């Protein structure tokens, strides 16, 4: 009787974890818009460990979510925003790699690349839109895993300062 009850409890726990993972992955309203339910459902599936057949899916999607919007922060004006929680994401990716070897999960190579992307130095400079002559130009500078950034901006006139290859008008 004790073994039958233990088997029933085990099966109930596994089904609950499978259901949590399924709901997190297939509910069209989850994800970043409803981040708390998404997180709770994936954590329930992950807590079941290898007892669920969805552990690799749950770990990978949880790590991906952590890297994108895993941490809630408040701005100076009181608004709530979400940003990546990179240490937690790397820990989740590493757990995936520790639990599953290369042939056991389809996420192995993606997890390796994601860890590399998060932990490698990166620097990006973007402009948000096109700009007109004499307009004020807004740009965004972002970096990760870089101790120092030196930036110098120079104004140029694209008509007179730049000669494009194959441009016959500059040969006059």
CSV table of C-alpha atoms in Angstrom, one decimal:
chain,number,residue,atom,x,y,z
A,1,UNK,CA,0.0,0.0,0.0
A,2,UNK,CA,2.9,2.4,0.8
A,3,UNK,CA,4.5,1.7,-2.6
A,4,UNK,CA,1.3,2.3,-4.4
A,5,UNK,CA,0.7,5.6,-2.6
A,6,UNK,CA,4.3,6.7,-3.3
A,7,UNK,CA,3.9,5.8,-7.0
A,8,UNK,CA,0.7,7.8,-7.1
A,9,UNK,CA,2.3,10.8,-5.5
A,10,UNK,CA,5.2,10.6,-7.9
A,11,UNK,CA,2.9,10.4,-10.9
A,12,UNK,CA,0.9,13.4,-9.6
A,13,UNK,CA,4.0,15.5,-9.1
A,14,UNK,CA,5.3,14.6,-12.6
A,15,UNK,CA,1.9,15.4,-14.2
A,16,UNK,CA,1.8,18.7,-12.4
A,17,UNK,CA,5.3,19.6,-13.6
A,18,UNK,CA,4.4,18.6,-17.1
A,19,UNK,CA,1.3,20.7,-17.0
A,20,UNK,CA,3.1,23.7,-15.6
A,21,UNK,CA,5.7,23.6,-18.4
A,22,UNK,CA,3.0,23.1,-21.0
A,23,UNK,CA,1.0,26.1,-19.7
A,24,UNK,CA,4.1,28.3,-19.6
A,25,UNK,CA,5.1,27.4,-23.2
A,26,UNK,CA,1.6,27.4,-24.8
A,27,UNK,CA,-0.4,30.1,-23.1
A,28,UNK,CA,-0.5,32.9,-25.7
A,29,UNK,CA,-0.7,35.5,-23.0
A,30,UNK,CA,2.4,34.4,-21.0
A,31,UNK,CA,5.9,35.5,-21.7
A,32,UNK,CA,7.1,39.0,-21.1
A,33,UNK,CA,3.6,40.5,-20.7
A,34,UNK,CA,2.7,38.2,-17.9
A,35,UNK,CA,6.2,37.5,-16.5
A,36,UNK,CA,5.2,36.4,-13.0
A,37,UNK,CA,2.9,33.5,-14.1
A,38,UNK,CA,5.5,32.5,-16.7
A,39,UNK,CA,8.2,32.4,-14.1
A,40,UNK,CA,6.1,30.5,-11.6
A,41,UNK,CA,5.1,27.8,-14.1
A,42,UNK,CA,8.6,27.3,-15.4
A,43,UNK,CA,10.0,27.1,-11.8
A,44,UNK,CA,7.4,24.5,-11.0
A,45,UNK,CA,8.5,22.4,-13.9
A,46,UNK,CA,12.2,22.9,-13.1
A,47,UNK,CA,11.6,22.0,-9.4
A,48,UNK,CA,10.4,18.6,-10.5
A,49,UNK,CA,13.9,17.9,-11.9
A,50,UNK,CA,14.4,14.8,-14.0
A,51,UNK,CA,11.0,13.5,-13.0
A,52,UNK,CA,9.5,15.5,-15.8
A,53,UNK,CA,10.3,14.9,-19.5
A,54,UNK,CA,10.2,18.7,-20.1
A,55,UNK,CA,13.1,19.7,-17.8
A,56,UNK,CA,15.4,20.7,-20.7
A,57,UNK,CA,12.7,22.8,-22.3
A,58,UNK,CA,11.8,24.5,-19.0
A,59,UNK,CA,15.5,25.2,-18.2
A,60,UNK,CA,16.3,26.6,-21.6
A,61,UNK,CA,13.2,28.9,-21.8
A,62,UNK,CA,13.6,30.0,-18.2
A,63,UNK,CA,17.3,30.9,-18.9
A,64,UNK,CA,16.3,32.7,-22.1
A,65,UNK,CA,13.5,34.6,-20.2
A,66,UNK,CA,16.0,35.5,-17.4
A,67,UNK,CA,18.5,36.9,-19.9
A,68,UNK,CA,15.8,39.1,-21.5
A,69,UNK,CA,13.6,40.2,-18.7
A,70,UNK,CA,14.3,38.3,-15.5
A,71,UNK,CA,14.8,41.2,-13.2
A,72,UNK,CA,12.3,43.8,-12.2
A,73,UNK,CA,13.6,47.3,-11.4
A,74,UNK,CA,12.1,50.6,-10.6
A,75,UNK,CA,13.2,53.8,-12.3
A,76,UNK,CA,13.8,57.1,-10.5
A,77,UNK,CA,10.3,58.2,-11.4
A,78,UNK,CA,8.7,55.1,-9.9
A,79,UNK,CA,8.0,53.1,-13.0
A,80,UNK,CA,8.6,49.4,-13.1
A,81,UNK,CA,10.8,48.0,-15.9
A,82,UNK,CA,12.3,44.6,-16.7
A,83,UNK,CA,15.9,43.9,-17.6
A,84,UNK,CA,18.1,40.9,-18.1
A,85,UNK,CA,19.3,39.0,-15.0
A,86,UNK,CA,22.5,37.7,-16.6
A,87,UNK,CA,24.0,35.9,-13.6
A,88,UNK,CA,20.8,33.9,-13.1
A,89,UNK,CA,20.5,33.2,-16.8
A,90,UNK,CA,24.1,31.8,-17.0
A,91,UNK,CA,23.4,29.7,-13.9
A,92,UNK,CA,20.2,28.2,-15.6
A,93,UNK,CA,22.1,27.6,-18.9
A,94,UNK,CA,24.9,25.9,-16.9
A,95,UNK,CA,22.4,23.7,-15.1
A,96,UNK,CA,20.9,22.7,-18.4
A,97,UNK,CA,24.4,21.7,-19.6
A,98,UNK,CA,25.1,19.9,-16.3
A,99,UNK,CA,21.9,17.9,-16.5
A,100,UNK,CA,22.0,17.0,-20.1
A,101,UNK,CA,24.8,16.0,-22.4
A,102,UNK,CA,25.1,17.1,-26.0
A,103,UNK,CA,23.0,14.2,-27.5
A,104,UNK,CA,20.3,14.4,-24.8
A,105,UNK,CA,18.8,17.8,-25.5
A,106,UNK,CA,18.3,19.9,-28.6
A,107,UNK,CA,19.3,23.0,-26.6
A,108,UNK,CA,22.9,22.0,-25.8
A,109,UNK,CA,24.6,24.1,-28.5
A,110,UNK,CA,22.2,27.0,-28.1
A,111,UNK,CA,22.9,27.1,-24.3
A,112,UNK,CA,26.7,27.1,-25.0
A,113,UNK,CA,26.3,30.0,-27.5
A,114,UNK,CA,24.1,31.9,-25.0
A,115,UNK,CA,26.6,31.6,-22.2
A,116,UNK,CA,29.3,32.8,-24.6
A,117,UNK,CA,27.1,35.7,-25.8
A,118,UNK,CA,26.3,36.8,-22.2
A,119,UNK,CA,29.8,36.4,-20.8
A,120,UNK,CA,31.9,37.8,-23.7
A,121,UNK,CA,32.7,41.5,-23.9
A,122,UNK,CA,30.2,43.4,-26.1
A,123,UNK,CA,29.8,47.0,-27.2
A,124,UNK,CA,27.0,48.5,-29.3
A,125,UNK,CA,26.2,52.0,-30.6
A,126,UNK,CA,22.9,52.6,-32.3
A,127,UNK,CA,20.8,55.5,-33.5
A,128,UNK,CA,17.0,55.2,-33.0
A,129,UNK,CA,15.9,56.7,-36.3
A,130,UNK,CA,16.9,58.6,-39.4
A,131,UNK,CA,17.8,62.2,-39.0
A,132,UNK,CA,17.5,65.4,-41.0
A,133,UNK,CA,20.1,68.0,-41.6
A,134,UNK,CA,20.6,70.3,-38.5
A,135,UNK,CA,18.5,68.0,-36.3
A,136,UNK,CA,19.6,66.8,-32.9
A,137,UNK,CA,20.7,63.2,-33.1
A,138,UNK,CA,20.1,60.8,-30.3
A,139,UNK,CA,22.2,57.7,-30.0
A,140,UNK,CA,22.4,54.8,-27.5
A,141,UNK,CA,25.5,53.2,-26.2
A,142,UNK,CA,25.4,49.9,-24.5
A,143,UNK,CA,28.1,47.6,-23.2
A,144,UNK,CA,28.6,44.5,-21.1
A,145,UNK,CA,31.7,42.8,-19.6
A,146,UNK,CA,33.8,45.9,-20.5
A,147,UNK,CA,35.7,47.8,-17.9
A,148,UNK,CA,36.2,51.0,-19.8
A,149,UNK,CA,34.8,52.6,-22.9
A,150,UNK,CA,36.4,55.6,-24.7
A,151,UNK,CA,34.1,57.3,-27.1
A,152,UNK,CA,34.8,60.2,-29.5
A,153,UNK,CA,32.2,61.6,-31.9
A,154,UNK,CA,33.0,63.6,-34.9
A,155,UNK,CA,30.7,65.5,-37.2
A,156,UNK,CA,31.0,64.8,-40.9
A,157,UNK,CA,29.3,66.0,-44.1
A,158,UNK,CA,28.3,62.8,-46.0
A,159,UNK,CA,28.2,64.8,-49.3
A,160,UNK,CA,31.7,66.4,-49.1
A,161,UNK,CA,33.6,64.3,-46.6
A,162,UNK,CA,32.9,60.8,-48.0
A,163,UNK,CA,33.8,59.4,-51.4
A,164,UNK,CA,32.0,56.1,-52.2
A,165,UNK,CA,33.7,53.5,-54.3
A,166,UNK,CA,32.5,53.7,-57.9
A,167,UNK,CA,31.3,57.3,-57.5
A,168,UNK,CA,32.3,59.0,-60.7
A,169,UNK,CA,31.3,62.5,-59.5
A,170,UNK,CA,34.4,62.7,-57.2
A,171,UNK,CA,36.8,62.3,-60.2
A,172,UNK,CA,36.1,65.7,-61.8
